[in-house]
Structures are given as structure tokens and as C-alpha cells.
Short mmCIF file of C-alpha atoms in Angstrom, two decimals:
data_model
loop_
_atom_site.label_atom_id
_atom_site.label_comp_id
_atom_site.label_asym_id
_atom_site.label_seq_id
_atom_site.Cartn_x
_atom_site.Cartn_y
_atom_site.Cartn_z
CA MET A 1 63.12 -1.29 22.53
CA ALA A 2 62.91 1.08 19.16
CA ARG A 3 65.12 -0.10 16.47
CA GLY A 4 69.00 1.85 15.39
CA HIS A 5 68.26 0.55 11.46
CA GLY A 6 66.12 -1.30 9.51
CA ARG A 7 67.82 -4.11 6.90
CA ILE A 8 66.37 -4.28 3.57
CA LEU A 9 68.36 -6.74 1.44
CA THR A 10 69.07 -5.24 -1.92
CA SER A 11 66.97 -8.01 -3.58
CA ILE A 12 64.18 -6.49 -2.78
CA TRP A 13 64.27 -5.31 -6.59
CA GLU A 14 64.88 -8.93 -8.12
CA ASP A 15 61.09 -9.11 -6.50
CA THR A 16 58.46 -9.26 -9.12
CA ASP A 17 55.95 -8.57 -6.72
CA PHE A 18 57.28 -5.19 -5.64
CA THR A 19 58.64 -4.24 -8.53
CA GLU A 20 54.58 -4.14 -10.15
CA LEU A 21 53.97 -1.80 -7.65
CA ASP A 22 54.12 1.54 -8.49
CA GLU A 23 56.31 4.36 -7.31
CA ALA A 24 54.34 5.45 -4.05
CA GLU A 25 53.34 2.50 -3.19
CA GLN A 26 56.85 1.42 -3.33
CA ARG A 27 57.66 3.79 -1.22
CA LEU A 28 54.82 3.32 1.14
CA TYR A 29 55.90 -0.18 1.45
CA LEU A 30 59.58 0.70 2.53
CA PHE A 31 57.95 3.53 4.79
CA LEU A 32 56.06 1.00 7.04
CA ILE A 33 59.58 -1.89 6.63
CA SER A 34 61.84 0.97 7.88
CA GLN A 35 59.73 1.74 10.90
CA PRO A 36 61.42 2.21 14.22
CA ASN A 37 59.50 0.06 15.85
CA LEU A 38 59.25 -2.81 13.88
CA ASN A 39 59.03 -5.61 15.21
CA HIS A 40 60.79 -8.72 14.84
CA ALA A 41 58.21 -10.64 13.19
CA GLY A 42 57.69 -7.58 11.12
CA LEU A 43 54.23 -6.38 13.01
CA LEU A 44 53.86 -3.16 14.14
CA PRO A 45 51.13 -1.20 15.78
CA VAL A 46 49.16 1.43 13.38
CA THR A 47 50.05 4.86 14.53
CA TRP A 48 48.41 7.16 11.82
CA ARG A 49 48.32 10.82 13.31
CA ARG A 50 52.44 10.39 14.07
CA TRP A 51 52.78 8.45 10.31
CA ALA A 52 50.76 11.92 8.93
CA GLY A 53 53.44 13.58 10.75
CA LYS A 54 56.03 12.07 9.30
CA ALA A 55 55.57 13.75 5.91
CA ARG A 56 54.30 17.30 4.35
CA GLY A 57 50.73 17.50 2.27
CA LEU A 58 50.45 13.50 4.67
CA THR A 59 46.84 13.34 6.29
CA GLU A 60 45.72 10.51 8.03
CA GLY A 61 43.10 9.95 5.99
CA GLY A 62 45.34 9.64 2.36
CA LEU A 63 47.44 7.06 4.50
CA ARG A 64 44.92 5.11 5.29
CA GLN A 65 43.38 5.23 2.02
CA ALA A 66 46.89 4.34 0.84
CA VAL A 67 47.23 1.11 3.47
CA ASP A 68 44.10 -0.45 2.65
CA GLU A 69 45.81 -0.24 -1.52
CA LEU A 70 48.37 -2.21 -0.55
CA GLU A 71 46.38 -4.04 1.69
CA GLN A 72 44.53 -5.31 -1.54
CA ARG A 73 47.46 -5.96 -3.37
CA GLY A 74 48.94 -8.55 -1.10
CA HIS A 75 51.55 -6.59 0.82
CA VAL A 76 50.00 -6.00 4.31
CA VAL A 77 48.12 -7.19 6.80
CA VAL A 78 46.04 -5.34 9.31
CA SER A 79 44.36 -6.14 11.94
CA HIS A 80 41.49 -3.04 12.87
CA HIS A 81 40.29 -4.26 15.82
CA ASP A 82 44.15 -5.12 17.46
CA GLU A 83 45.62 -1.73 15.66
CA GLU A 84 48.57 -3.79 14.36
CA LEU A 85 49.76 -4.64 10.79
CA TYR A 86 52.33 -7.24 9.32
CA VAL A 87 54.90 -6.00 6.59
CA ARG A 88 53.86 -9.21 3.95
CA GLY A 89 57.61 -10.65 2.91
CA TYR A 90 59.27 -8.48 6.29
CA PHE A 91 61.92 -12.07 6.95
CA ARG A 92 63.17 -12.90 3.25
CA HIS A 93 63.49 -8.79 2.21
CA ALA A 94 65.94 -9.14 5.63
CA GLY A 95 67.37 -12.32 4.62
CA ILE A 96 66.31 -13.52 8.84
CA GLY A 97 65.94 -17.15 7.33
CA GLY A 98 70.17 -17.75 8.25
CA GLN A 99 70.13 -16.66 10.94
CA PRO A 100 68.70 -19.03 14.25
CA ARG A 101 69.08 -15.94 17.15
CA VAL A 102 66.94 -13.65 15.20
CA VAL A 103 64.24 -16.43 14.29
CA ALA A 104 63.86 -17.22 17.49
CA ALA A 105 63.36 -13.20 18.53
CA ALA A 106 60.84 -13.69 15.36
CA TYR A 107 59.56 -16.33 16.75
CA ASP A 108 58.61 -14.29 20.14
CA ALA A 109 57.47 -11.50 18.22
CA ILE A 110 54.41 -13.70 17.11
CA THR A 111 52.90 -14.63 19.56
CA ARG A 112 53.03 -11.63 21.69
CA SER A 113 50.74 -10.31 18.59
CA ALA A 114 47.12 -9.47 20.05
CA SER A 115 45.84 -11.06 16.53
CA PHE A 116 45.28 -14.24 16.33
CA GLU A 117 45.00 -13.72 12.66
CA LEU A 118 48.89 -11.89 11.94
CA ARG A 119 49.78 -14.61 14.15
CA GLY A 120 48.98 -16.81 11.10
CA GLU A 121 50.40 -14.68 8.38
CA ALA A 122 53.57 -14.42 10.35
CA SER A 123 53.74 -17.57 11.60
CA LEU A 124 53.37 -19.43 7.31
CA GLU A 125 56.17 -16.39 6.30
CA LEU A 126 58.67 -17.11 8.92
CA SER A 127 58.37 -21.13 8.26
CA ALA A 128 58.71 -20.48 4.45
CA ALA A 129 61.81 -18.38 5.57
CA VAL A 130 63.44 -21.15 8.01
CA ALA A 131 63.17 -23.69 4.92
CA LYS A 132 64.70 -21.47 2.60
CA ALA A 133 62.17 -21.42 0.50
CA PRO A 134 61.43 -18.83 -1.62
CA ALA A 135 57.51 -18.21 -0.68
CA PRO A 136 55.26 -20.11 0.73
CA ALA A 137 53.24 -23.28 -1.21
CA ALA A 138 50.20 -21.33 -1.96
CA PRO A 139 49.74 -17.61 -3.58
CA ARG A 140 48.66 -14.31 -0.93
CA GLY A 141 45.26 -14.80 -1.29
CA LEU A 142 44.43 -18.07 -1.76
CA ARG A 143 46.65 -18.20 1.48
CA ALA A 144 45.11 -16.15 3.01
CA GLU A 145 42.05 -17.61 2.73
CA VAL A 146 42.82 -21.04 3.06
CA LEU A 147 44.11 -19.50 6.60
CA ARG A 148 40.79 -17.62 7.75
CA ARG A 149 38.77 -21.17 6.65
CA ASP A 150 41.54 -23.32 8.67
CA GLY A 151 41.03 -20.39 11.46
CA TRP A 152 45.00 -19.72 12.01
CA GLN A 153 45.95 -23.00 13.30
CA CYS A 154 47.01 -26.47 12.30
CA ARG A 155 44.10 -28.70 11.29
CA GLY A 156 46.24 -32.34 12.39
CA CYS A 157 46.49 -31.11 15.90
CA GLY A 158 44.50 -27.63 16.70
CA TRP A 159 48.64 -25.96 17.61
CA SER A 160 48.59 -22.34 16.94
CA PRO A 161 51.63 -19.70 16.96
CA GLY A 162 51.67 -18.77 21.49
CA ASP A 163 51.15 -23.30 22.33
CA PRO A 164 53.22 -23.97 23.38
CA VAL A 165 56.10 -25.32 21.79
CA PRO A 166 57.29 -29.77 23.29
CA ALA A 167 60.46 -29.88 24.30
CA ALA A 168 63.56 -32.30 21.51
CA PRO A 169 65.11 -34.74 23.69
CA THR A 170 68.17 -32.04 23.86
CA GLY A 171 65.75 -30.07 26.44
CA ARG A 172 66.04 -27.56 23.00
CA PRO A 173 62.61 -26.21 22.34
CA LEU A 174 62.20 -27.23 19.11
CA TYR A 175 60.75 -24.55 16.53
CA ARG A 176 57.34 -24.73 15.23
CA GLY A 177 55.39 -22.55 12.56
CA LEU A 178 52.80 -23.01 10.66
CA GLU A 179 52.57 -23.54 6.78
CA ILE A 180 49.86 -24.57 3.42
CA ASP A 181 50.19 -28.31 2.90
CA HIS A 182 48.50 -29.90 -0.65
CA ILE A 183 46.18 -32.02 0.65
CA HIS A 184 47.04 -34.12 -2.39
CA PRO A 185 50.40 -33.45 -2.70
CA ARG A 186 51.13 -31.90 -6.00
CA SER A 187 54.08 -34.58 -6.50
CA LEU A 188 51.13 -36.67 -7.33
CA GLY A 189 49.87 -34.65 -9.27
CA GLY A 190 47.22 -32.52 -6.46
CA PRO A 191 46.41 -29.34 -7.84
CA ASP A 192 47.16 -25.77 -6.48
CA SER A 193 43.31 -25.35 -5.56
CA LEU A 194 41.94 -24.54 -2.04
CA ASP A 195 39.55 -26.99 -1.98
CA ASN A 196 43.73 -29.72 -1.84
CA PHE A 197 44.90 -26.70 0.48
CA GLN A 198 45.10 -27.62 4.04
CA VAL A 199 47.05 -25.11 7.30
CA LEU A 200 49.07 -27.74 9.39
CA CYS A 201 51.85 -27.00 11.86
CA THR A 202 55.84 -27.64 11.38
CA THR A 203 55.56 -31.02 12.86
CA CYS A 204 52.47 -32.19 11.92
CA ASN A 205 53.73 -31.21 8.22
CA THR A 206 57.25 -32.83 8.48
CA ARG A 207 54.81 -36.57 10.11
CA LYS A 208 52.66 -36.46 6.66
CA GLY A 209 55.40 -36.49 4.09
CA ALA A 210 54.69 -36.39 0.49
CA ARG A 211 50.69 -38.71 1.31
CA THR A 212 47.47 -37.33 1.45
#
């Protein structure tokens, strides 16, 4: 069902990643994050022709180029094969982390994505929102490289978004998402480098703690 409204916190104007975009890039980002068929996971089907009809003078070709540039800036991820787009920062800008029911809906929406890559990207940011972290540990560009290298799945147990999640002793399902972990903990002098990052699920990362 299409949304009747889009929630965007005014704190987006305090986000330096967003304010460093130029006017056209900001407008495109707000255009994407406010689409009626954007789901609870910040995922959106790519519909170039329909989008191009939303503004006078907007063309499919110009829109494709603008989205490509926004992707290069790290604000969206596009799966051209699956014709799906993920709006990075969606969970933070919509304030979803503190809403348990919306978090559950977001996780369900992630599992329905056809793209292995986008499921990994969205799960990583949802985990950060649930933990009320300001951002995942690694910078966006490096984070994407770590996800690709590790196959968008946990290096500890092989879990990926969409796989079954074990039940808690109470019978309620446990939340599980992907997280970026320092192999050698930062608190023990570990660097923020590609070879010191790995993808772990929430369970494996919690179990590992501040250990190598």
C-alpha cells in the first residue's frame, strides 16, 4: 500500500553529509525519500519513466545521470539488475530506530528485497539505528567495500538478511541484522582499515565483544 505521507526529521539539516550536497542533489534525495511507494526499509522500485513525469523538463536520461551521481556521492545504492534503489540514511532521517513496530516492519521489508546487495546495505543501517549509533563504524565507501568483500553475510556464521532468525527463550523472535566489526578492537588500538573490518551479524558481534 502506498504511503499517505513521508516522515523526515528536521535534523536532516544538521547532517553534514546532506548539507554538503548541492541544491539539485538535495532536491533529488528528498524526491526519492518522499516517494509514496518507498517501503519501511527505505527501498524503492526504480521507475524512471514515472519519476520523469513528476517535474516539467525532467527526462529519463537526465534522471538516470543524476541518480548515478547521487550514488557516487554515497547517498543511494542502485541495483540495476533488480531495478531497485536503497536510500541511505533513511532510518536515521525518519527516526525509525526508536519505534519497535516500525523496526519489525523494516526488517520484514528488507527480507522481501530481491537484491542481496541492498538487503545487506539496509540491514547494516537498520542495526545502527536500533543501537542508536550515529553511523556504522566504517565510512560509507569503505563500508560498501567490506560488504562486497564479505558477500553481504556474516563471516562468523554465514547468516544474511532473509535467513531464518532463531527464537528467544520467551518465544519472541530476536532482532538480527548485519554490523561492521573491528577485527582488532578500536579500543585496543585497531585501525579503521579495510583489512581490520569484517561483517558480523548482531548475534556474532555481541558474542565477540571487545575481543579479537
